[in-house]
CSV table of C-alpha atoms and ligand atoms in Angstrom, one decimal:
chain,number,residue,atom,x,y,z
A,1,UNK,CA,161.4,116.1,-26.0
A,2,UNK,CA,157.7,115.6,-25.6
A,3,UNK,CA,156.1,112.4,-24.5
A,4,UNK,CA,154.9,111.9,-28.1
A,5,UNK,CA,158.6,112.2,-29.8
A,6,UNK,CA,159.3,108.8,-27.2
A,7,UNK,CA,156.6,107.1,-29.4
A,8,UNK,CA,158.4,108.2,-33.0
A,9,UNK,CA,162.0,107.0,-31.2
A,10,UNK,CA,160.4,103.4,-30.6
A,11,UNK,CA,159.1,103.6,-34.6
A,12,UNK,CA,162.1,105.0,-35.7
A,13,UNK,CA,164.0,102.4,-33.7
A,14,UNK,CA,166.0,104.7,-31.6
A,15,UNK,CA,166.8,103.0,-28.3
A,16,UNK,CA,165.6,105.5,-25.8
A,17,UNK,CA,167.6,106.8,-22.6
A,18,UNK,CA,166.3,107.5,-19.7
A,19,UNK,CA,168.1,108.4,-16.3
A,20,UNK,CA,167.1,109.8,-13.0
A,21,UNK,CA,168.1,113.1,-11.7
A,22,UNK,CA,167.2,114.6,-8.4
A,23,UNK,CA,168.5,118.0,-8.5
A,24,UNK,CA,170.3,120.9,-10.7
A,25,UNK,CA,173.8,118.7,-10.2
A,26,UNK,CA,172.4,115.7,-11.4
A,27,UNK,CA,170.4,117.2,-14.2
A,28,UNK,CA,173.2,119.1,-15.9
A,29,UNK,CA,174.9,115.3,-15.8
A,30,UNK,CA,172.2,113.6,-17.0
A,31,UNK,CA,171.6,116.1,-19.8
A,32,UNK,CA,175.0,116.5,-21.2
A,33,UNK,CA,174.9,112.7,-21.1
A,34,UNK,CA,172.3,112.8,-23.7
A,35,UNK,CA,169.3,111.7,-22.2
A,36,UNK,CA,165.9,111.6,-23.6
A,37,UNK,CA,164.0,111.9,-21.0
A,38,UNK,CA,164.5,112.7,-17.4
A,39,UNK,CA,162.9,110.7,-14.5
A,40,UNK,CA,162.3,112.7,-11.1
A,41,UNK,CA,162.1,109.1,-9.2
A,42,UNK,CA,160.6,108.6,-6.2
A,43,UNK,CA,163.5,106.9,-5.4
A,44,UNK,CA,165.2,109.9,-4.3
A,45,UNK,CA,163.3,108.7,-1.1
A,46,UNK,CA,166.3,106.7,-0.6
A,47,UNK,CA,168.9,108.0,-2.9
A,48,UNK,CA,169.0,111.7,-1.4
A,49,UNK,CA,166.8,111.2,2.1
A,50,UNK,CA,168.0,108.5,3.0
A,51,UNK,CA,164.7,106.8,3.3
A,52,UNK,CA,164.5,103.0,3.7
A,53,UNK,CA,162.1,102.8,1.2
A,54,UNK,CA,160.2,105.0,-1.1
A,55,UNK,CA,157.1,105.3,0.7
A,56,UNK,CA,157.6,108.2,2.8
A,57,UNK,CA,158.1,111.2,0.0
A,58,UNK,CA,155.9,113.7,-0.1
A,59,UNK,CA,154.5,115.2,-3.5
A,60,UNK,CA,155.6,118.7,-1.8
A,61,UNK,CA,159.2,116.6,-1.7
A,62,UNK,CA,158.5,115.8,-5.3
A,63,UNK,CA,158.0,119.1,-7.1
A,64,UNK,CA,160.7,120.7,-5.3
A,65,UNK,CA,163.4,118.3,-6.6
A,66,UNK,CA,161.6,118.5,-10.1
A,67,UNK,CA,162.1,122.3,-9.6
A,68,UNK,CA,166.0,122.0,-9.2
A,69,UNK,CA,166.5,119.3,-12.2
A,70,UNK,CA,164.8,121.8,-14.4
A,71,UNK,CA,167.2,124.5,-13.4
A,72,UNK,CA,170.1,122.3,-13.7
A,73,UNK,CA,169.5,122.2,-17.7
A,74,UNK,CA,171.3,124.1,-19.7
A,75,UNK,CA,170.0,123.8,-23.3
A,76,UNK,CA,167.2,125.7,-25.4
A,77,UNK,CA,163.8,124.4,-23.7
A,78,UNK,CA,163.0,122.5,-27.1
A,79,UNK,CA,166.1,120.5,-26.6
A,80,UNK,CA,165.7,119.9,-23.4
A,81,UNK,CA,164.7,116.1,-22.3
A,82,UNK,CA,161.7,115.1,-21.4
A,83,UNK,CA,161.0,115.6,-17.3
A,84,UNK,CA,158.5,112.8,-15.7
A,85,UNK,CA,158.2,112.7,-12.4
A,86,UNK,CA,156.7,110.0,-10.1
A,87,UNK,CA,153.8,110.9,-8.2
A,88,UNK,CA,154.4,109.5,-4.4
A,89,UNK,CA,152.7,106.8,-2.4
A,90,UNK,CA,149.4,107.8,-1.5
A,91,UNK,CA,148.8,110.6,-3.7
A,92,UNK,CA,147.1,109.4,-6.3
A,93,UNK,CA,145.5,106.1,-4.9
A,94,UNK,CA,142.6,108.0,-2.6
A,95,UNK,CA,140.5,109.1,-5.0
A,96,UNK,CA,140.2,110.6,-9.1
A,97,UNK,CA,139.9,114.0,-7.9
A,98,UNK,CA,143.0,113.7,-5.3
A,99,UNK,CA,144.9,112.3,-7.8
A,100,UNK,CA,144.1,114.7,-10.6
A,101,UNK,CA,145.0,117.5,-8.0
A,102,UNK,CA,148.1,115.7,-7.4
A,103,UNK,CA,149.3,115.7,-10.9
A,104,UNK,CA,148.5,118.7,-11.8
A,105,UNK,CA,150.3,120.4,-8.9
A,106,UNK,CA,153.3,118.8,-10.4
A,107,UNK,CA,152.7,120.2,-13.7
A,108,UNK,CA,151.2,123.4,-12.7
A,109,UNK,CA,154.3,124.2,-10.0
A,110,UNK,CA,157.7,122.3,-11.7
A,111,UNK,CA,158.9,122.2,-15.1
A,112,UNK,CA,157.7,118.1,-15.4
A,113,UNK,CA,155.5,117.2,-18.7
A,114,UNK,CA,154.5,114.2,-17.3
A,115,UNK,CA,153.5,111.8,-14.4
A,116,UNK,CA,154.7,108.4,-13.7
A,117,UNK,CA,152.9,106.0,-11.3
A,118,UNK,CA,152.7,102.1,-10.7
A,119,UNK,CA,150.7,99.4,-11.1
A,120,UNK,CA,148.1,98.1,-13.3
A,121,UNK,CA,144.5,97.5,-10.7
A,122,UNK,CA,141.3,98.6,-11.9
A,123,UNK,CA,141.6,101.7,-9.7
A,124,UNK,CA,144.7,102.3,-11.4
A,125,UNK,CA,144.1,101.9,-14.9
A,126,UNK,CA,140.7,104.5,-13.5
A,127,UNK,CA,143.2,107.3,-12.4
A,128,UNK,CA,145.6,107.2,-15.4
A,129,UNK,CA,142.0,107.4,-18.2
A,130,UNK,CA,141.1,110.3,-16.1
A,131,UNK,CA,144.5,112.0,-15.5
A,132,UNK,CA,144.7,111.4,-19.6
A,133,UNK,CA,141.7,113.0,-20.1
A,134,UNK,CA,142.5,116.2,-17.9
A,135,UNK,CA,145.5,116.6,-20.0
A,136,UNK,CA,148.3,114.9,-18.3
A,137,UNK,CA,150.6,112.9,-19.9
A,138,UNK,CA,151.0,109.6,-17.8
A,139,UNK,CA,153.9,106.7,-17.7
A,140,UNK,CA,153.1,103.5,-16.2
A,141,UNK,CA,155.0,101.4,-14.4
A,142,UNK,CA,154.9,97.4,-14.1
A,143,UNK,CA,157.0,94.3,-12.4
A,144,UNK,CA,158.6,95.6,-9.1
A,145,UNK,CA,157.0,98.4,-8.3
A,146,UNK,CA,158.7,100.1,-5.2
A,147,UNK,CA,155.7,101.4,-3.9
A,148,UNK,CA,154.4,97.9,-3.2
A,149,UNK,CA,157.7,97.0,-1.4
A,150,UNK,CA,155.1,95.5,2.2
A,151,UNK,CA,153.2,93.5,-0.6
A,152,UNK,CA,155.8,92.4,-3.5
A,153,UNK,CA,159.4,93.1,-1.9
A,154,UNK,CA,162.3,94.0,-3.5
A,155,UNK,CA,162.1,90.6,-5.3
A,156,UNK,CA,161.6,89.6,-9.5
A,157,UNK,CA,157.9,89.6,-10.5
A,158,UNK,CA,156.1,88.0,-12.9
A,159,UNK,CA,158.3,84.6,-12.9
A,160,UNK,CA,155.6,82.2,-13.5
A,161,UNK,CA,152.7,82.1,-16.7
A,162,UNK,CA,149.7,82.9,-14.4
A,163,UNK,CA,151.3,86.6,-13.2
A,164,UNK,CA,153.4,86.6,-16.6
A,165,UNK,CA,149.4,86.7,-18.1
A,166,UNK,CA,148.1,88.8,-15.6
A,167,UNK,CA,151.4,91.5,-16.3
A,168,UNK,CA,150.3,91.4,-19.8
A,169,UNK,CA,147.0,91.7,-19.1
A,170,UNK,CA,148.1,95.4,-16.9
A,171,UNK,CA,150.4,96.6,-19.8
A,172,UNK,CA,147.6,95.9,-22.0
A,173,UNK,CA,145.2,98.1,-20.4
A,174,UNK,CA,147.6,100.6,-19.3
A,175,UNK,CA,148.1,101.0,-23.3
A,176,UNK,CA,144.2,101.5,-23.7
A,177,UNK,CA,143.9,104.4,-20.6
A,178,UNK,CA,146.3,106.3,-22.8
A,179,UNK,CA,149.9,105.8,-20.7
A,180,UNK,CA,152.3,107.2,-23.2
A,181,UNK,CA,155.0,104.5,-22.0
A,182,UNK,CA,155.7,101.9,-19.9
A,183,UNK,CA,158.3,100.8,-17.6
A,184,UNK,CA,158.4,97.3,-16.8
A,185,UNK,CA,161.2,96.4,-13.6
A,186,UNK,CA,163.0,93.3,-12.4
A,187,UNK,CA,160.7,91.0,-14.9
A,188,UNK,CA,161.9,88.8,-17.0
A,189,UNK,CA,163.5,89.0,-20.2
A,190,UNK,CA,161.2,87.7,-22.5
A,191,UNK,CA,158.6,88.9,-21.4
A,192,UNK,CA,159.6,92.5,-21.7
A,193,UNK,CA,160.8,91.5,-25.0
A,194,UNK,CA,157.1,90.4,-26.2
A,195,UNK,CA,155.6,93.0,-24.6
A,196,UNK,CA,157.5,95.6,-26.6
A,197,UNK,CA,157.1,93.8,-29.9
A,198,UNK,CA,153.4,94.0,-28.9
A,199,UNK,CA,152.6,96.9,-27.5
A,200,UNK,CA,152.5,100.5,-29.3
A,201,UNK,CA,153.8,102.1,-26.7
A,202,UNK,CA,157.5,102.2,-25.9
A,203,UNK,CA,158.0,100.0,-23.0
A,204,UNK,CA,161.3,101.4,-21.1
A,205,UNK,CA,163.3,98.3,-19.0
A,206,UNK,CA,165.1,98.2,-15.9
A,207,UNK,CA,166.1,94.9,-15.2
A,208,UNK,CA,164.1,93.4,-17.6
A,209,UNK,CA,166.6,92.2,-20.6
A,210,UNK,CA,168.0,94.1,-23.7
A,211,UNK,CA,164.9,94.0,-26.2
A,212,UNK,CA,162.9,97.0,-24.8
A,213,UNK,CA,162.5,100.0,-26.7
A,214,UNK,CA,164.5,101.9,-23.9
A,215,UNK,CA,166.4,101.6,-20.8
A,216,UNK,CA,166.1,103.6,-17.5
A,217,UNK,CA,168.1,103.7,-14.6
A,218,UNK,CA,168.7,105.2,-11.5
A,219,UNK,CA,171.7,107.7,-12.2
A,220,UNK,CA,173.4,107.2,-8.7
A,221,UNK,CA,173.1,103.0,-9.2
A,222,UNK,CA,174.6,103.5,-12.9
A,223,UNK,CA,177.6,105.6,-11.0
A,224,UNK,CA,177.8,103.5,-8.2
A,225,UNK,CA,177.3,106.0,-5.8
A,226,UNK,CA,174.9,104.4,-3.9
A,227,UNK,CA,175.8,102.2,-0.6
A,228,UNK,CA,174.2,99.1,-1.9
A,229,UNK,CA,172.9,98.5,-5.8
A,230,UNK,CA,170.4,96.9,-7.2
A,231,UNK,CA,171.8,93.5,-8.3
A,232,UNK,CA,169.9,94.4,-12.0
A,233,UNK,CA,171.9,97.4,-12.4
A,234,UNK,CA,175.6,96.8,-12.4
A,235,UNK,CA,177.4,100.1,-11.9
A,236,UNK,CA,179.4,101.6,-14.4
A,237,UNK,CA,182.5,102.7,-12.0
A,238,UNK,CA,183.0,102.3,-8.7
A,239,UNK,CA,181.8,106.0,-8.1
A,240,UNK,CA,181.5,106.1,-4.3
A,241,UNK,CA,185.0,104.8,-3.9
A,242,UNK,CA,186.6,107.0,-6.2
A,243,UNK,CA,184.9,110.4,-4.9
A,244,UNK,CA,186.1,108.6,-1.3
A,245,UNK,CA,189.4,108.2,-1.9
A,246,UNK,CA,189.7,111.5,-3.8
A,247,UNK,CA,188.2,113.5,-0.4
A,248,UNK,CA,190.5,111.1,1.8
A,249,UNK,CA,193.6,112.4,0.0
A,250,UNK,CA,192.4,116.2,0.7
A,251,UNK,CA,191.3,115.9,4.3
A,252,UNK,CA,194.8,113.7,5.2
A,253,UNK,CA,196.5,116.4,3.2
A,254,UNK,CA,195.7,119.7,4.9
A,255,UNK,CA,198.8,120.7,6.6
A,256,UNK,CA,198.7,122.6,9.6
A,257,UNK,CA,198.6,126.5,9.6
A,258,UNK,CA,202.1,128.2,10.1
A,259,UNK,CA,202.3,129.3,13.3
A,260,UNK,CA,201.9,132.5,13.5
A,261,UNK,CA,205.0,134.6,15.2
A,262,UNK,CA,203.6,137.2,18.3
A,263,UNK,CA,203.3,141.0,17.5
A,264,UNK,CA,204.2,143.2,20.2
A,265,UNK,CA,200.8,145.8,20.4
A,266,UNK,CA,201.7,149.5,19.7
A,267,UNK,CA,202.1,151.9,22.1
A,268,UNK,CA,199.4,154.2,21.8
A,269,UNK,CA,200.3,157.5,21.4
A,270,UNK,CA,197.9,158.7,23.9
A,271,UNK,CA,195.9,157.4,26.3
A,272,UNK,CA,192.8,158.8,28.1
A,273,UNK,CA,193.1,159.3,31.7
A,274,UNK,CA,191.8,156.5,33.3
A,275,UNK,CA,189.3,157.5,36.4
A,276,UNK,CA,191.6,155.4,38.6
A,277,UNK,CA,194.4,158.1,38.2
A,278,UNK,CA,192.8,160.3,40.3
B,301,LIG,O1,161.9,105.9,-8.8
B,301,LIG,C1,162.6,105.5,-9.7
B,301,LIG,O2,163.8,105.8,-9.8
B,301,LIG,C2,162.0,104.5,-10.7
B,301,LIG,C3,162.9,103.8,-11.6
B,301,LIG,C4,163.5,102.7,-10.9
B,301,LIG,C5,162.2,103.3,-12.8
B,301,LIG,O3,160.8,104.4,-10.7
């Protein structure tokens, strides 16, 4: 998959898949699942540091997990889904250049064909034309945006008309900087609804209601692996208990050795003369 081919699934009418993966475990999962695309989220901040947020990732941090999902897949490369991974906090809002450097050591150094980053400010919408125009592929991202968390929390955005406007206004001009798709979190339904009916890009939801071109989620939320979930993303099975109880039942059932019965030592056959003989 190429960034382009998620445009001919949203004109074809394909819903389009889109999971997180964070290393070669996870990406051999998320493959064989059928995913189009994978997402290197900075959310492994708190999904595989432990983190308490997703601010304190390093782009280093980044490419190296990009570099294990990639050798977690297993099919021909052009079968393989798309990689996109986000750039972290920081690295791409202190400058063009910085930000350019940032994304292309991504590309350059891990197996990613694209970027993702969030929000939709002037200086934003600046970084993603110029990132475009250096050749990198760029997702946006809209609605709760992680990164934000000291400004916005954890909460739903865009709940009243004037930010519902001003989130229509972002998607809008993320669309005409070149992002090749969007990702719209914890917003209303309709609104992500419109905006995909509108927009030419695919628009990818999480939290955000059934009528987007595609869905994304955070693999570890979907399996319920994680301690607490996002109340948007309901998890498929209980995951964390299961793998629980299933290591509880090993550990309680190791028995203990068989003790061992005590071997007389051979006689040698011949000793040296100790110097105390004489
Ligand atoms: O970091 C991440 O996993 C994300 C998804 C929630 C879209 O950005």
């Amino acid at each position: 998959m190429r960034p382009a081919d998620l445009l001919t699934c949203k004109q074809e009418g394909r819903p389009i898949a889109v999971l997180t993966a964070w290393d070669a475990l996870s990406a051999a999962l998320v493959e064989e699942a059928g995913a189009d695309a994978i997402l290197v989220g900075d959310s492994l901040a708190m999904v595989v540091l432990g983190h308490a947020t997703t601010l304190p990732v390093t782009l280093e941090e980044m490419v190296m997990h990009t570099r294990a999902v990639g050798r977690g897949l297993q099919r021909p490369a052009n079968q393989q889904p798309l990689i996109i991974t986000d750039l972290p906090f920081l690295s791409y809002q202190c400058g063009l250049d910085q930000a350019v450097a940032a994304a292309g050591q991504v590309l350059k150094n891990s197996p990613a064909a694209a970027v993702k980053l969030e929000g939709g400010e002037p200086e934003t919408l600046a970084v993603v034309d110029r990132l475009v125009r250096s050749g990198i592929p760029v997702m946006g991202h809209l609605g709760l945006t992680p990164q934000s968390v000291h400004r916005l929390g954890y909460r739903r955005q865009a709940k009243d008309p004037i930010s519902q406007e001003r989130l229509k206004r972002s998607a809008r001009d993320l669309q005409a900087a070149g992002c090749f798709a969007l990702v719209l979190e914890h917003v209303p339904a309709e609104l992500a609804g419109a905006l995909s009916q509108e927009l030419q890009i695919p628009v990818i939801g999480i939290g955000a209601g059934e009528e987007c071109d595609g869905q994304v989620r955070v693999t570890a939320d979907l399996l319920g692996l994680t301690a607490k979930q996002p109340p948007f993303c309901p998890p498929l099975l209980q995951g964390r208990e299961l793998c629980v109880d299933a290591l509880r039942g090993w550990v309680g059932g190791l028995q203990p050795a068989p003790p061992t019965t005590p071997t007389t030592p051979a006689a040698p056959h011949y000793s040296e003369p100790s110097p105390l003989d004489h």
